[in-house]
XYZ file of C-alpha atoms in Angstrom:
91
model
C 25.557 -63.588 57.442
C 28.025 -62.429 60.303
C 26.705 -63.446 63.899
C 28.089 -62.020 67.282
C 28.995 -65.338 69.849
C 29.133 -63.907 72.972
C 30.066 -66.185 75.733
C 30.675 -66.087 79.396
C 33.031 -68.543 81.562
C 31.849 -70.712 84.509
C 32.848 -69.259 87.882
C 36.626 -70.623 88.724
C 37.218 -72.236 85.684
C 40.019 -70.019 84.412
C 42.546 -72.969 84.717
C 40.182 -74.850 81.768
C 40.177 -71.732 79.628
C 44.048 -71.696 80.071
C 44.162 -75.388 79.207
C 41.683 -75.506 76.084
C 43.351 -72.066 74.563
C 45.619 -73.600 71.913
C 42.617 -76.200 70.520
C 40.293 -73.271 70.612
C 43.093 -70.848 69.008
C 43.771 -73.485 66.234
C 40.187 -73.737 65.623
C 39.473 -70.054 65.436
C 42.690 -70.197 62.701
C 41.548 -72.933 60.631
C 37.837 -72.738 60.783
C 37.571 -70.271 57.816
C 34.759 -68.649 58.823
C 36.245 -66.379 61.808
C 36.350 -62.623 61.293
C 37.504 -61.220 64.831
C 38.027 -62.710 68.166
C 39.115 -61.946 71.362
C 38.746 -62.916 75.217
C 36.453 -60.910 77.691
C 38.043 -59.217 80.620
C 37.025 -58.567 84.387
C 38.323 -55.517 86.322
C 41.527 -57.638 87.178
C 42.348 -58.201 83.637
C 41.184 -61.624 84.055
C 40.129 -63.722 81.353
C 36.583 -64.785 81.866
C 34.512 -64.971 78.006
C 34.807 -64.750 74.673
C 33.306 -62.380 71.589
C 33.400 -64.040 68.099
C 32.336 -62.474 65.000
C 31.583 -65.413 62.227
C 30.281 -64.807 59.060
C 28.366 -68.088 58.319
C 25.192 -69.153 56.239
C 22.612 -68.853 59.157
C 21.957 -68.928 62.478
C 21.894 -72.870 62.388
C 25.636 -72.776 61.426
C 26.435 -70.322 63.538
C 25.046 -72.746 66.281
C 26.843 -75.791 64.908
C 30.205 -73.943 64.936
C 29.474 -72.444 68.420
C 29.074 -76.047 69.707
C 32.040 -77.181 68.214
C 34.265 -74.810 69.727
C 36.848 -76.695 71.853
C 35.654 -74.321 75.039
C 32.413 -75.454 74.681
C 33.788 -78.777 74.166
C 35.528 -78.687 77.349
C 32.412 -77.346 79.393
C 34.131 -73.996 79.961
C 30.848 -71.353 79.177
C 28.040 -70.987 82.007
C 26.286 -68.868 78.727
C 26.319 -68.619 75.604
C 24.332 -66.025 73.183
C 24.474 -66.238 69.533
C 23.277 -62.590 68.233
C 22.809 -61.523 64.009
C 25.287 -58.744 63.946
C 26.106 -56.009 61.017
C 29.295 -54.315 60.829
C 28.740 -50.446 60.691
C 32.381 -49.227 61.444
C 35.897 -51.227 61.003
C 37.576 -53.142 58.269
């Protein structure tokens, strides 16, 4: 079942985003379950969320690998929302 993470940054903590990317980057590599990812952007260009698409047994796992995420680890989300998606269009 794919599920949509969608999560939002605290306010000013761009500097723990920045710090946390390669952990988080390895873990969206070696995970296994990862089928696109990518960083939210303000106006600016700014980094400040992320949108992952996991394909996982249920929501419960999509949960569990949600809090295991080295972001989340590192206290960098003010939200985050964990949505059943279905691909309709892309590969």
């Amino acid at each position: 079942m794919k599920f949509a993470i969608i999560a939002t940054d605290k306010p000013d903590s761009l500097q723990v985003r920045l710090d946390t990317r390669p952990d988080h980057v390895n873990y969206l590599k070696t995970c296994g379950v990862v089928e696109q990812a990518g960083a939210l952007l303000n106006e600016a260009g700014d980094m400040y969320g992320s949108l992952v698409i996991i394909d996982v047994e249920d929501k419960a796992a999509a949960q569990e690998w949600a809090a295991n995420d080295p972001y989340a680890k590192a206290g960098l989300f003010a939200d985050v929302r964990i949505e059943a998606w279905k691909r309709v269009i892309g590969g």
